[in-house]
Amino acid sequence: MVRVGIVGGTGYTGVELLRLLATHPEAEVVCITSRAESGRRVDDLYPNLRGHYDLAFSEPDVATLAACDVVFFATPHNVAMNMVPELLAAGARIVDLSADYRIHDAALWSQWYGEPHASPEVLPQAVYGLPEVNREAIASATLVACPGCYPTSVQLGLIPLLAKGLVDPQHLIASSASGVSGAGRQGKVDNIFPEVADSFKAYGVAGHRHLPEIEQGLGDAAGEAVRLTFVPHLLPMIRGIHSTLFATLRAPAGDLQALYEEWYADEPFVDVLPQGVFPQTRTVKGANRCQLGIQIPQDRDTVVVMAAIDNLVKGASGQAVQNMNIMLGLPEEMGLQQVGLLP
Amino acid sequence: MVRVGIVGGTGYTGVELLRLLATHPEAEVVCITSRAESGRRVDDLYPNLRGHYDLAFSEPDVATLAACDVVFFATPHNVAMNMVPELLAAGARIVDLSADYRIHDAALWSQWYGEPHASPEVLPQAVYGLPEVNREAIASATLVACPGCYPTSVQLGLIPLLAKGLVDPQHLIASSASGVSGAGRQGKVDNIFPEVADSFKAYGVAGHRHLPEIEQGLGDAAGEAVRLTFVPHLLPMIRGIHSTLFATLRAPAGDLQALYEEWYADEPFVDVLPQGVFPQTRTVKGANRCQLGIQIPQDRDTVVVMAAIDNLVKGASGQAVQNMNIMLGLPEEMGLQQVGLLP
Amino acid sequence: MVRVGIVGGTGYTGVELLRLLATHPEAEVVCITSRAESGRRVDDLYPNLRGHYDLAFSEPDVATLAACDVVFFATPHNVAMNMVPELLAAGARIVDLSADYRIHDAALWSQWYGEPHASPEVLPQAVYGLPEVNREAIASATLVACPGCYPTSVQLGLIPLLAKGLVDPQHLIASSASGVSGAGRQGKVDNIFPEVADSFKAYGVAGHRHLPEIEQGLGDAAGEAVRLTFVPHLLPMIRGIHSTLFATLRAPAGDLQALYEEWYADEPFVDVLPQGVFPQTRTVKGANRCQLGIQIPQDRDTVVVMAAIDNLVKGASGQAVQNMNIMLGLPEEMGLQQVGLLP
Amino acid sequence: MVRVGIVGGTGYTGVELLRLLATHPEAEVVCITSRAESGRRVDDLYPNLRGHYDLAFSEPDVATLAACDVVFFATPHNVAMNMVPELLAAGARIVDLSADYRIHDAALWSQWYGEPHASPEVLPQAVYGLPEVNREAIASATLVACPGCYPTSVQLGLIPLLAKGLVDPQHLIASSASGVSGAGRQGKVDNIFPEVADSFKAYGVAGHRHLPEIEQGLGDAAGEAVRLTFVPHLLPMIRGIHSTLFATLRAPAGDLQALYEEWYADEPFVDVLPQGVFPQTRTVKGANRCQLGIQIPQDRDTVVVMAAIDNLVKGASGQAVQNMNIMLGLPEEMGLQQVGLLP
């Protein structure tokens, strides 16, 4: 059995890791930390876990964590980058769900997060954990930076077009929408039910922190710098991200449906829907899966790609477990066979 | 008092007309028709109307309707175009909330609606009922075709940019989202709660019937044909439309915020939000209002305009009452002072 | 025009007062206080109010408030009871939406609210503001304590049975459910969208602060002490309270439908639905109305009464305006003709 | 591997059976019937199943079904009672999720369902499939009638009190609430999103078909006839049932918390929450689990029991799989370890 440690387990990515790992045949969570809830049973905070765990939150302790086979950081940004160097030195392998190691360039990171990066010396060894792009590097990595939720959906949707050079990389558009769990488990007025239920809005239009991460990944695929106009929206629902992606074709496209089906043919967690079928967030709810649809409306020169994921699964904790499986040489799909909860 | 008739009052635009007209100081609904519910009290079908109306649905009758000062059609498409010629001949003035007279070109209409237009001879006298564009023509019209819900939001959002020639008219993008009431009050499996709650999806990507209507209006504003990629989405909420609009600037823009504020300065029902504030559907719920926000992310060459309306009010019945006020010489804001229901 | 002051206007009952008073023909809000938001425009915090108010929050000031014709307290408990004595001394007339003056017995109040009452000397002049019970006393009151939201629904539902002595007053049951806006506009984790959406639970089962208020009102109607088992539940929606009330008939009931219709025949804001029709919260959304349904299942000895209100309107701000109208000799229905927003 | 057939797989209990059986280590669905969708792939109708099944709907065929080890009926009432006799004769073992065999008395069934029972001769061999009551009989049954969703929650909540004779069996009250998926996947206006979202109502107050089933089960537990006032309500959410149960104590109760914990100590799917903790539907979403809470408010003589289940899992398909496991001698928990999807 793989011994798993989780740092910062009280948030939604933490409880989702616990949900997924509860039925993982080779993983055992031996340690979950929280300063605020230290001593409290996890199933007291999250009664859905009753009967699945006999575990309490504990104070973070390097020695205990380093003794694990893998350590997940399910923390806000600014935690991992302070603890990871010591854990790496102690021999730990780490999957970081936060933003701390996603951006290769420390200066760019600082510009968007408003503070210096605490461990830029570690950045070169951080592997960006999008398995569909970096599977081999992940297998041998000691530190994996899990992609953000929006970036997962946008990159999986646009990479085939950019890698093939089919679209103008200077005028990419992502109109994305997320459920409220993406904002985390924080007691802010902006997130209380009466403020977000029964409504829809754009936010972060002037600049969202996921923008540089997405442009970095898309640029790698395109082999040149790209420009994306990224507008996230808030949906009145708990889980799910849907990205509607627009790009201008450089020339009459060939069979894009076939391109996508071929590109993702061997990917266990990317599902290209049949021609004319478009993804819905409800068909991937609770599942580690990205569903994609492709359309060229009116046969003009704009292609539309739609991508749906569960932000807490393929957009966070599921992808983290997928990375763990790859790092530890386990079958990539192990413990990730949950069927989307529909209806 | 203005004597009002309503054809097809059992749907959501019908009950919304009744809600708005119940407190309109100069209007009295004297007749509301429904073949299916003939004889049933309106407040039996819609208990929110108890105490506000002493009225029952009746079979449609041309003489009765023609005796009204104004007749609203709150019907699916394909009803008005069959009844309107006779009503016009009988001297009625008509506000049609359906799609029948929105498109000037009968052939184009037929192409999108899949059947011949029943009264193309009437099309030339139909005035497109977007008051912010056609106020004078509406005042003297006998037949007003109320815009669709999506078209209202997209046109109000993009017209200033196009009229000023600031953006490329060949690569316009509208990523719009609507509450489920936009699909009407029909017992289809696709619209039952467990199929649409807690989810988000695009639909009609290959081509939605509102596309030609929008391109017609935008083309009129631009003075040339335009091309719009229009992707509607379904939101897990009852009311509200939000359109996120993208356009490529032809040159560095001046002060677009000032442009929009000036453009709509005298419009009672278009509200340009302060710089950096973006619209939410909840702030216009139940109100006859379009709220707009403008942003140029990262100061690049793509402008983003956001527009929010209540699809049943400014996107349908409220706009219809606004048109009625204009047609009858009443103050345009009369009976339309409802404050958005927030929270 | 009536000059209105509002203390504590940033919460949901505050913005709801502003919504209702915006279209009240005889009221003008001249002052709205908030220490936290002092100086901020009300339509900046609540963009649904744009165009309806040219008003900013101010620091509370006794002289300014006392110069108003009526002062509303839209505050949490423990604010009014400290400010009211001074305002009364200065000649103000007050409508308190908080819990401070609802319970006649200061000791009982202290037991449930966990602190001494700050102005027990004022309690005797406080009139309980349920117009259907206390209309005359309200007319001449200087201080009206508006009922809580749950208490309004439970009392309107059970009073006819108790006043007529038809049911056992020792085994009353209220299974009530409220939308989340009832918890106020506070940034608590328990109220964020992912914690309450898509779920249903009971809370406060061991004892909710509305229990003594309800038992006080029901006891007054019954002419003897009553015992109520009151279980509130939290609904995944913003607005609305629904109470399902159970009582044991002392003898075979006569025509309870007729009893209720007669009892409330002259009440403008209580609507007894026809036999076999049951209330829904959606038919009273945004309206100052309580809808009631009555049923004796299987003709046994248990009667079921169902009551629906909008917790922010008939359960709070609407009832407050109704009380204001009565106090100031205005028509009781003035400014309260909003039709429920359906769908 | 157990060969499984499903009759009527297009509804919500059908897709939920497919979701649960997809990860059941010993079950293989070999046949799923639907007259309406015959020939269509199941993952075309339900895209959440893509990659989990290579299966299409087929016309029902007795020989094919009889060759299965177990046949589930996931049909509306009135289907199973016509097909089951022939299947039993052919040697099949059957788990019926519909109402056809739940009530022992054919006359009582006819009274509530408004038609004669088609196979009353089979009723004596039908075992009521509530494992917590009938585990042994289920093990050897050829025909198991799965309980209804409401009846599961009400019986698990009240049986300990009745079996111990602690409460008055003539005045039991169940105030229950269900998500909309309980109404099935049918295109009725009453169930479309705008009619049920954002609202709450009671229905079936005069008499709901689950009443006789519940009274039958409670009567068996009490050893005497019982009377229940059962009021179901409709919740604006997809999944989940919550029952709030009220009963009058015959004498001062001892430690009811201990009674419940002891009563259900060995039950894998009934979870008595700690004292003072009350169930939420969200903590059992997608899980085959009933969570219970017990309280005696104000230490009076009324006891309140709260029960939460997922109506499609412990209230239908999960319980059906649990019954299958028992019938076939598999571990009762096999394939039913899903953790509730929270948030």
PDB file of N, CA, C and O in Angstrom, chain A residues 12 46 180-181 184-189 191-198 235-238 285, chain C residues 12 46 180-181 184-189 191-198 235-238 285:
ATOM      1  N   TYR A  12     -12.086  21.999  -0.043  1.00  0.00           N
ATOM      2  CA  TYR A  12     -12.834  21.104  -0.930  1.00  0.00           C
ATOM      3  C   TYR A  12     -11.930  20.157  -1.717  1.00  0.00           C
ATOM      4  O   TYR A  12     -12.325  19.028  -2.004  1.00  0.00           O
ATOM      5  N   TYR A  46     -16.617  16.251   7.884  1.00  0.00           N
ATOM      6  CA  TYR A  46     -17.237  15.808   6.629  1.00  0.00           C
ATOM      7  C   TYR A  46     -17.964  14.482   6.856  1.00  0.00           C
ATOM      8  O   TYR A  46     -17.403  13.402   6.646  1.00  0.00           O
ATOM      9  N   VAL A 180     -19.298  27.161  -7.915  1.00  0.00           N
ATOM     10  CA  VAL A 180     -18.797  27.978  -6.810  1.00  0.00           C
ATOM     11  C   VAL A 180     -17.759  27.257  -5.958  1.00  0.00           C
ATOM     12  O   VAL A 180     -16.970  27.894  -5.252  1.00  0.00           O
ATOM     13  N   SER A 181     -17.705  25.939  -6.020  1.00  0.00           N
ATOM     14  CA  SER A 181     -16.701  25.247  -5.207  1.00  0.00           C
ATOM     15  C   SER A 181     -15.294  25.647  -5.629  1.00  0.00           C
ATOM     16  O   SER A 181     -14.349  25.505  -4.845  1.00  0.00           O
ATOM     17  N   GLY A 184     -13.388  27.815  -3.273  1.00  0.00           N
ATOM     18  CA  GLY A 184     -12.916  27.273  -2.010  1.00  0.00           C
ATOM     19  C   GLY A 184     -13.926  27.363  -0.886  1.00  0.00           C
ATOM     20  O   GLY A 184     -15.028  27.884  -1.062  1.00  0.00           O
ATOM     21  N   ARG A 185     -13.522  26.829   0.255  1.00  0.00           N
ATOM     22  CA  ARG A 185     -14.406  26.770   1.424  1.00  0.00           C
ATOM     23  C   ARG A 185     -14.027  27.885   2.384  1.00  0.00           C
ATOM     24  O   ARG A 185     -13.394  27.667   3.405  1.00  0.00           O
ATOM     25  N   GLN A 186     -14.439  29.090   2.014  1.00  0.00           N
ATOM     26  CA  GLN A 186     -14.094  30.269   2.795  1.00  0.00           C
ATOM     27  C   GLN A 186     -15.347  31.068   3.104  1.00  0.00           C
ATOM     28  O   GLN A 186     -16.210  31.231   2.233  1.00  0.00           O
ATOM     29  N   GLY A 187     -15.402  31.599   4.300  1.00  0.00           N
ATOM     30  CA  GLY A 187     -16.596  32.327   4.728  1.00  0.00           C
ATOM     31  C   GLY A 187     -16.603  33.763   4.259  1.00  0.00           C
ATOM     32  O   GLY A 187     -16.525  34.670   5.079  1.00  0.00           O
ATOM     33  N   LYS A 188     -16.696  33.972   2.960  1.00  0.00           N
ATOM     34  CA  LYS A 188     -16.759  35.327   2.422  1.00  0.00           C
ATOM     35  C   LYS A 188     -18.185  35.654   1.980  1.00  0.00           C
ATOM     36  O   LYS A 188     -18.879  34.807   1.423  1.00  0.00           O
ATOM     37  N   VAL A 189     -18.597  36.901   2.221  1.00  0.00           N
ATOM     38  CA  VAL A 189     -19.954  37.307   1.838  1.00  0.00           C
ATOM     39  C   VAL A 189     -20.209  37.034   0.356  1.00  0.00           C
ATOM     40  O   VAL A 189     -21.291  36.592  -0.034  1.00  0.00           O
ATOM     41  N   ASN A 191     -19.521  34.739  -1.447  1.00  0.00           N
ATOM     42  CA  ASN A 191     -19.805  33.349  -1.808  1.00  0.00           C
ATOM     43  C   ASN A 191     -21.017  32.757  -1.107  1.00  0.00           C
ATOM     44  O   ASN A 191     -21.318  31.579  -1.293  1.00  0.00           O
ATOM     45  N   ILE A 192     -21.698  33.544  -0.265  1.00  0.00           N
ATOM     46  CA  ILE A 192     -22.857  32.947   0.406  1.00  0.00           C
ATOM     47  C   ILE A 192     -23.977  32.735  -0.603  1.00  0.00           C
ATOM     48  O   ILE A 192     -24.045  33.391  -1.647  1.00  0.00           O
ATOM     49  N   PHE A 193     -24.815  31.788  -0.271  1.00  0.00           N
ATOM     50  CA  PHE A 193     -25.835  31.331  -1.201  1.00  0.00           C
ATOM     51  C   PHE A 193     -26.651  32.455  -1.822  1.00  0.00           C
ATOM     52  O   PHE A 193     -26.811  32.501  -3.054  1.00  0.00           O
ATOM     53  N   PRO A 194     -27.178  33.401  -1.015  1.00  0.00           N
ATOM     54  CA  PRO A 194     -28.036  34.424  -1.638  1.00  0.00           C
ATOM     55  C   PRO A 194     -27.287  35.362  -2.582  1.00  0.00           C
ATOM     56  O   PRO A 194     -27.920  36.069  -3.368  1.00  0.00           O
ATOM     57  N   GLU A 195     -25.971  35.380  -2.524  1.00  0.00           N
ATOM     58  CA  GLU A 195     -25.209  36.257  -3.415  1.00  0.00           C
ATOM     59  C   GLU A 195     -24.918  35.608  -4.767  1.00  0.00           C
ATOM     60  O   GLU A 195     -24.638  36.311  -5.745  1.00  0.00           O
ATOM     61  N   VAL A 196     -24.887  34.287  -4.817  1.00  0.00           N
ATOM     62  CA  VAL A 196     -24.476  33.640  -6.073  1.00  0.00           C
ATOM     63  C   VAL A 196     -25.541  32.721  -6.673  1.00  0.00           C
ATOM     64  O   VAL A 196     -25.483  32.421  -7.870  1.00  0.00           O
ATOM     65  N   ALA A 197     -26.500  32.290  -5.874  1.00  0.00           N
ATOM     66  CA  ALA A 197     -27.549  31.437  -6.430  1.00  0.00           C
ATOM     67  C   ALA A 197     -28.355  32.230  -7.440  1.00  0.00           C
ATOM     68  O   ALA A 197     -28.458  33.458  -7.345  1.00  0.00           O
ATOM     69  N   ASP A 198     -28.910  31.513  -8.417  1.00  0.00           N
ATOM     70  CA  ASP A 198     -29.902  32.145  -9.276  1.00  0.00           C
ATOM     71  C   ASP A 198     -29.332  33.341 -10.032  1.00  0.00           C
ATOM     72  O   ASP A 198     -30.066  34.271 -10.359  1.00  0.00           O
ATOM     73  N   LEU A 235     -20.946  30.244 -12.025  1.00  0.00           N
ATOM     74  CA  LEU A 235     -22.205  29.531 -12.246  1.00  0.00           C
ATOM     75  C   LEU A 235     -22.921  29.262 -10.925  1.00  0.00           C
ATOM     76  O   LEU A 235     -22.269  28.945  -9.926  1.00  0.00           O
ATOM     77  N   PRO A 236     -24.245  29.307 -10.927  1.00  0.00           N
ATOM     78  CA  PRO A 236     -24.997  28.982  -9.713  1.00  0.00           C
ATOM     79  C   PRO A 236     -25.118  27.472  -9.519  1.00  0.00           C
ATOM     80  O   PRO A 236     -26.219  26.919  -9.556  1.00  0.00           O
ATOM     81  N   MET A 237     -23.998  26.805  -9.342  1.00  0.00           N
ATOM     82  CA  MET A 237     -23.978  25.372  -9.065  1.00  0.00           C
ATOM     83  C   MET A 237     -22.672  25.067  -8.333  1.00  0.00           C
ATOM     84  O   MET A 237     -21.779  25.919  -8.263  1.00  0.00           O
ATOM     85  N   ILE A 238     -22.570  23.889  -7.773  1.00  0.00           N
ATOM     86  CA  ILE A 238     -21.435  23.592  -6.898  1.00  0.00           C
ATOM     87  C   ILE A 238     -20.203  23.182  -7.698  1.00  0.00           C
ATOM     88  O   ILE A 238     -19.129  23.736  -7.538  1.00  0.00           O
ATOM     89  N   LYS A 285     -19.799  14.893 -13.590  1.00  0.00           N
ATOM     90  CA  LYS A 285     -19.826  15.255 -12.159  1.00  0.00           C
ATOM     91  C   LYS A 285     -19.306  14.101 -11.297  1.00  0.00           C
ATOM     92  O   LYS A 285     -19.861  13.009 -11.299  1.00  0.00           O
TER      93      LYS A 285
ATOM     94  N   TYR C  12     -30.111  42.093   4.182  1.00  0.00           N
ATOM     95  CA  TYR C  12     -31.149  41.774   3.201  1.00  0.00           C
ATOM     96  C   TYR C  12     -32.483  42.421   3.522  1.00  0.00           C
ATOM     97  O   TYR C  12     -33.234  42.769   2.620  1.00  0.00           O
ATOM     98  N   TYR C  46     -25.682  47.764  -3.872  1.00  0.00           N
ATOM     99  CA  TYR C  46     -26.816  47.033  -4.446  1.00  0.00           C
ATOM    100  C   TYR C  46     -27.181  47.605  -5.813  1.00  0.00           C
ATOM    101  O   TYR C  46     -28.038  48.483  -5.931  1.00  0.00           O
ATOM    102  N   VAL C 180     -32.236  30.592   2.268  1.00  0.00           N
ATOM    103  CA  VAL C 180     -31.003  30.938   2.967  1.00  0.00           C
ATOM    104  C   VAL C 180     -30.916  32.421   3.299  1.00  0.00           C
ATOM    105  O   VAL C 180     -30.184  32.826   4.206  1.00  0.00           O
ATOM    106  N   SER C 181     -31.676  33.257   2.623  1.00  0.00           N
ATOM    107  CA  SER C 181     -31.604  34.685   2.939  1.00  0.00           C
ATOM    108  C   SER C 181     -32.029  34.948   4.379  1.00  0.00           C
ATOM    109  O   SER C 181     -31.667  35.970   4.949  1.00  0.00           O
ATOM    110  N   GLY C 184     -29.380  35.892   6.794  1.00  0.00           N
ATOM    111  CA  GLY C 184     -28.736  37.198   6.699  1.00  0.00           C
ATOM    112  C   GLY C 184     -27.553  37.221   5.756  1.00  0.00           C
ATOM    113  O   GLY C 184     -27.184  36.202   5.171  1.00  0.00           O
ATOM    114  N   ARG C 185     -26.992  38.410   5.631  1.00  0.00           N
ATOM    115  CA  ARG C 185     -25.867  38.636   4.716  1.00  0.00           C
ATOM    116  C   ARG C 185     -24.574  38.638   5.512  1.00  0.00           C
ATOM    117  O   ARG C 185     -23.986  39.676   5.756  1.00  0.00           O
ATOM    118  N   GLN C 186     -24.143  37.450   5.894  1.00  0.00           N
ATOM    119  CA  GLN C 186     -22.953  37.300   6.727  1.00  0.00           C
ATOM    120  C   GLN C 186     -22.006  36.303   6.092  1.00  0.00           C
ATOM    121  O   GLN C 186     -22.438  35.257   5.593  1.00  0.00           O
ATOM    122  N   GLY C 187     -20.726  36.594   6.159  1.00  0.00           N
ATOM    123  CA  GLY C 187     -19.741  35.724   5.527  1.00  0.00           C
ATOM    124  C   GLY C 187     -19.355  34.543   6.398  1.00  0.00           C
ATOM    125  O   GLY C 187     -18.221  34.478   6.864  1.00  0.00           O
ATOM    126  N   LYS C 188     -20.291  33.641   6.600  1.00  0.00           N
ATOM    127  CA  LYS C 188     -20.000  32.439   7.386  1.00  0.00           C
ATOM    128  C   LYS C 188     -19.876  31.226   6.458  1.00  0.00           C
ATOM    129  O   LYS C 188     -20.636  31.082   5.511  1.00  0.00           O
ATOM    130  N   VAL C 189     -18.928  30.359   6.772  1.00  0.00           N
ATOM    131  CA  VAL C 189     -18.734  29.161   5.949  1.00  0.00           C
ATOM    132  C   VAL C 189     -20.031  28.367   5.818  1.00  0.00           C
ATOM    133  O   VAL C 189     -20.348  27.851   4.739  1.00  0.00           O
ATOM    134  N   ASN C 191     -22.883  29.202   5.349  1.00  0.00           N
ATOM    135  CA  ASN C 191     -23.855  29.740   4.404  1.00  0.00           C
ATOM    136  C   ASN C 191     -23.334  29.866   2.984  1.00  0.00           C
ATOM    137  O   ASN C 191     -24.047  30.357   2.109  1.00  0.00           O
ATOM    138  N   ILE C 192     -22.083  29.466   2.738  1.00  0.00           N
ATOM    139  CA  ILE C 192     -21.597  29.623   1.363  1.00  0.00           C
ATOM    140  C   ILE C 192     -22.293  28.609   0.471  1.00  0.00           C
ATOM    141  O   ILE C 192     -22.777  27.561   0.920  1.00  0.00           O
ATOM    142  N   PHE C 193     -22.334  28.943  -0.787  1.00  0.00           N
ATOM    143  CA  PHE C 193     -23.134  28.175  -1.739  1.00  0.00           C
ATOM    144  C   PHE C 193     -22.861  26.663  -1.696  1.00  0.00           C
ATOM    145  O   PHE C 193     -23.806  25.869  -1.615  1.00  0.00           O
ATOM    146  N   PRO C 194     -21.584  26.246  -1.723  1.00  0.00           N
ATOM    147  CA  PRO C 194     -21.364  24.792  -1.775  1.00  0.00           C
ATOM    148  C   PRO C 194     -21.798  24.056  -0.504  1.00  0.00           C
ATOM    149  O   PRO C 194     -21.937  22.839  -0.526  1.00  0.00           O
ATOM    150  N   GLU C 195     -22.030  24.782   0.583  1.00  0.00           N
ATOM    151  CA  GLU C 195     -22.458  24.128   1.816  1.00  0.00           C
ATOM    152  C   GLU C 195     -23.968  23.953   1.905  1.00  0.00           C
ATOM    153  O   GLU C 195     -24.442  23.102   2.664  1.00  0.00           O
ATOM    154  N   VAL C 196     -24.720  24.774   1.189  1.00  0.00           N
ATOM    155  CA  VAL C 196     -26.169  24.709   1.351  1.00  0.00           C
ATOM    156  C   VAL C 196     -26.927  24.394   0.064  1.00  0.00           C
ATOM    157  O   VAL C 196     -28.073  23.963   0.117  1.00  0.00           O
ATOM    158  N   ALA C 197     -26.294  24.602  -1.089  1.00  0.00           N
ATOM    159  CA  ALA C 197     -26.982  24.281  -2.336  1.00  0.00           C
ATOM    160  C   ALA C 197     -27.209  22.789  -2.410  1.00  0.00           C
ATOM    161  O   ALA C 197     -26.470  22.000  -1.812  1.00  0.00           O
ATOM    162  N   ASP C 198     -28.263  22.415  -3.136  1.00  0.00           N
ATOM    163  CA  ASP C 198     -28.430  21.002  -3.457  1.00  0.00           C
ATOM    164  C   ASP C 198     -28.524  20.134  -2.210  1.00  0.00           C
ATOM    165  O   ASP C 198     -28.110  18.963  -2.238  1.00  0.00           O
ATOM    166  N   LEU C 235     -33.602  25.451   3.222  1.00  0.00           N
ATOM    167  CA  LEU C 235     -33.893  25.110   1.832  1.00  0.00           C
ATOM    168  C   LEU C 235     -32.805  25.637   0.900  1.00  0.00           C
ATOM    169  O   LEU C 235     -32.299  26.741   1.106  1.00  0.00           O
ATOM    170  N   PRO C 236     -32.497  24.894  -0.162  1.00  0.00           N
ATOM    171  CA  PRO C 236     -31.519  25.382  -1.133  1.00  0.00           C
ATOM    172  C   PRO C 236     -32.128  26.386  -2.106  1.00  0.00           C
ATOM    173  O   PRO C 236     -32.209  26.145  -3.305  1.00  0.00           O
ATOM    174  N   MET C 237     -32.570  27.507  -1.573  1.00  0.00           N
ATOM    175  CA  MET C 237     -33.121  28.587  -2.386  1.00  0.00           C
ATOM    176  C   MET C 237     -32.961  29.882  -1.597  1.00  0.00           C
ATOM    177  O   MET C 237     -32.651  29.852  -0.404  1.00  0.00           O
ATOM    178  N   ILE C 238     -33.169  31.019  -2.257  1.00  0.00           N
ATOM    179  CA  ILE C 238     -32.855  32.288  -1.608  1.00  0.00           C
ATOM    180  C   ILE C 238     -33.982  32.760  -0.701  1.00  0.00           C
ATOM    181  O   ILE C 238     -33.794  33.054   0.457  1.00  0.00           O
ATOM    182  N   LYS C 285     -43.299  34.999  -4.137  1.00  0.00           N
ATOM    183  CA  LYS C 285     -41.931  35.548  -4.160  1.00  0.00           C
ATOM    184  C   LYS C 285     -41.952  37.032  -4.502  1.00  0.00           C
ATOM    185  O   LYS C 285     -42.409  37.438  -5.560  1.00  0.00           O
TER     186      LYS C 285
END
